[in-house]
Amino acid sequence: MDIKTATALRRLRLVSAPEAVSFLLLLLCSVLKRTTDFNAVRVMGSIHGILFILYVIFWADAWNRTKWPLRTAALYFVLSVLPTGGFFAERMLRREAENAVIAARARKEGIVNA
């Protein structure tokens, strides 16, 4: 994996969890708006919107660089629209990055996976 691909995956991974947290907080703010006088939907909606746009941009870049199959790319996109999906995406991306590091070390040492 080249450095640009690793960077693209890292950026996507780093925005996944904050995007998921902002989504959950936006849902909480929506409930509070309807049940109390507390109204932070506009602020939280803006924060979540920015994080979601960043997620989509980083997702497209990662898909372009990693050449994921359509199914994998679609899975990461669907996870971005589920309230807790970003947490699962972060975990999967971390595992993918760790596997890439292990594979790179194995290639460097001349070990071939069977």
Tab-separated table of C-alpha atoms in Angstrom:
chain	number	residue	atom	x	y	z
A	1	MET	CA	0.000	0.000	0.000
A	2	ASP	CA	1.475	3.343	-0.979
A	3	ILE	CA	1.541	6.349	1.322
A	4	LYS	CA	-1.302	8.178	-0.446
A	5	THR	CA	-3.620	5.184	-0.103
A	6	ALA	CA	-2.697	4.748	3.554
A	7	THR	CA	-3.328	8.457	4.141
A	8	ALA	CA	-6.729	8.279	2.427
A	9	LEU	CA	-7.764	5.342	4.625
A	10	ARG	CA	-6.474	7.095	7.745
A	11	ARG	CA	-8.444	10.266	6.991
A	12	LEU	CA	-11.617	8.253	6.434
A	13	ARG	CA	-11.030	6.317	9.637
A	14	LEU	CA	-10.392	9.476	11.662
A	15	VAL	CA	-13.621	11.169	10.526
A	16	SER	CA	-15.798	8.042	10.952
A	17	ALA	CA	-16.227	8.086	14.727
A	18	PRO	CA	-16.787	11.872	15.079
A	19	GLU	CA	-19.360	11.686	12.275
A	20	ALA	CA	-21.175	8.897	14.140
A	21	VAL	CA	-21.072	10.830	17.424
A	22	SER	CA	-22.430	13.953	15.730
A	23	PHE	CA	-25.254	11.907	14.207
A	24	LEU	CA	-26.228	10.518	17.606
A	25	LEU	CA	-26.063	13.987	19.173
A	26	LEU	CA	-28.215	15.369	16.359
A	27	LEU	CA	-30.814	12.673	17.037
A	28	LEU	CA	-30.699	13.524	20.747
A	29	CYS	CA	-31.088	17.238	19.994
A	30	SER	CA	-34.079	16.455	17.776
A	31	VAL	CA	-35.776	14.560	20.581
A	32	LEU	CA	-34.979	17.291	23.095
A	33	LYS	CA	-36.340	19.940	20.750
A	34	ARG	CA	-39.702	18.193	20.673
A	35	THR	CA	-39.871	17.345	24.359
A	36	THR	CA	-38.278	20.398	26.009
A	37	ASP	CA	-37.387	24.012	25.281
A	38	PHE	CA	-33.812	22.999	24.383
A	39	ASN	CA	-33.120	23.618	20.698
A	40	ALA	CA	-29.621	22.903	19.407
A	41	VAL	CA	-30.692	21.205	16.187
A	42	ARG	CA	-29.412	24.013	13.963
A	43	VAL	CA	-25.938	23.975	15.517
A	44	MET	CA	-25.663	20.206	15.746
A	45	GLY	CA	-27.102	19.823	12.253
A	46	SER	CA	-24.415	22.110	10.863
A	47	ILE	CA	-21.647	20.231	12.658
A	48	HIS	CA	-22.985	16.880	11.517
A	49	GLY	CA	-23.440	18.170	7.968
A	50	ILE	CA	-19.810	19.260	7.756
A	51	LEU	CA	-18.580	15.950	9.172
A	52	PHE	CA	-20.826	13.980	6.808
A	53	ILE	CA	-19.558	15.919	3.785
A	54	LEU	CA	-15.974	15.272	4.910
A	55	TYR	CA	-16.796	11.581	5.322
A	56	VAL	CA	-18.211	11.369	1.798
A	57	ILE	CA	-15.213	13.208	0.296
A	58	PHE	CA	-12.743	10.992	2.168
A	59	TRP	CA	-14.801	7.888	1.283
A	60	ALA	CA	-14.660	8.750	-2.428
A	61	ASP	CA	-10.906	9.360	-2.225
A	62	ALA	CA	-10.308	6.090	-0.372
A	63	TRP	CA	-12.467	4.168	-2.859
A	64	ASN	CA	-10.556	5.692	-5.757
A	65	ARG	CA	-7.149	4.890	-4.256
A	66	THR	CA	-7.859	1.423	-2.824
A	67	LYS	CA	-9.891	0.192	-5.791
A	68	TRP	CA	-12.405	-1.402	-3.459
A	69	PRO	CA	-15.044	-3.606	-5.062
A	70	LEU	CA	-18.426	-1.901	-5.377
A	71	ARG	CA	-19.785	-3.995	-2.506
A	72	THR	CA	-17.088	-2.796	-0.075
A	73	ALA	CA	-17.438	0.831	-1.136
A	74	ALA	CA	-21.228	0.604	-0.781
A	75	LEU	CA	-20.865	-0.926	2.695
A	76	TYR	CA	-18.695	1.971	3.894
A	77	PHE	CA	-21.184	4.460	2.444
A	78	VAL	CA	-24.197	2.746	4.037
A	79	LEU	CA	-22.375	2.759	7.376
A	80	SER	CA	-22.126	6.545	7.106
A	81	VAL	CA	-25.905	6.963	7.067
A	82	LEU	CA	-26.597	4.647	10.012
A	83	PRO	CA	-26.544	6.267	13.469
A	84	THR	CA	-23.745	4.042	14.826
A	85	GLY	CA	-22.308	2.936	11.504
A	86	GLY	CA	-19.287	5.207	11.750
A	87	PHE	CA	-18.032	3.238	14.742
A	88	PHE	CA	-18.175	0.011	12.734
A	89	ALA	CA	-16.523	1.704	9.741
A	90	GLU	CA	-13.688	2.953	11.954
A	91	ARG	CA	-13.095	-0.531	13.334
A	92	MET	CA	-13.141	-2.117	9.876
A	93	LEU	CA	-10.806	0.523	8.439
A	94	ARG	CA	-8.377	0.089	11.336
A	95	ARG	CA	-8.330	-3.662	10.724
A	96	GLU	CA	-7.798	-3.101	6.991
A	97	ALA	CA	-4.869	-0.776	7.696
A	98	GLU	CA	-3.313	-3.250	10.134
A	99	ASN	CA	-3.625	-6.053	7.577
A	100	ALA	CA	-1.968	-3.851	4.944
A	101	VAL	CA	0.958	-3.177	7.289
A	102	ILE	CA	1.336	-6.899	8.008
A	103	ALA	CA	1.239	-7.703	4.286
A	104	ALA	CA	3.817	-5.002	3.518
A	105	ARG	CA	6.156	-6.358	6.200
A	106	ALA	CA	5.720	-9.885	4.856
A	107	ARG	CA	6.551	-8.740	1.318
A	108	LYS	CA	9.577	-6.868	2.618
A	109	GLU	CA	10.844	-9.958	4.405
A	110	GLY	CA	10.143	-12.164	1.394
A	111	ILE	CA	7.363	-14.151	3.022
A	112	VAL	CA	4.570	-15.103	0.659
A	113	ASN	CA	1.043	-15.718	1.915
A	114	ALA	CA	-0.279	-19.114	0.904
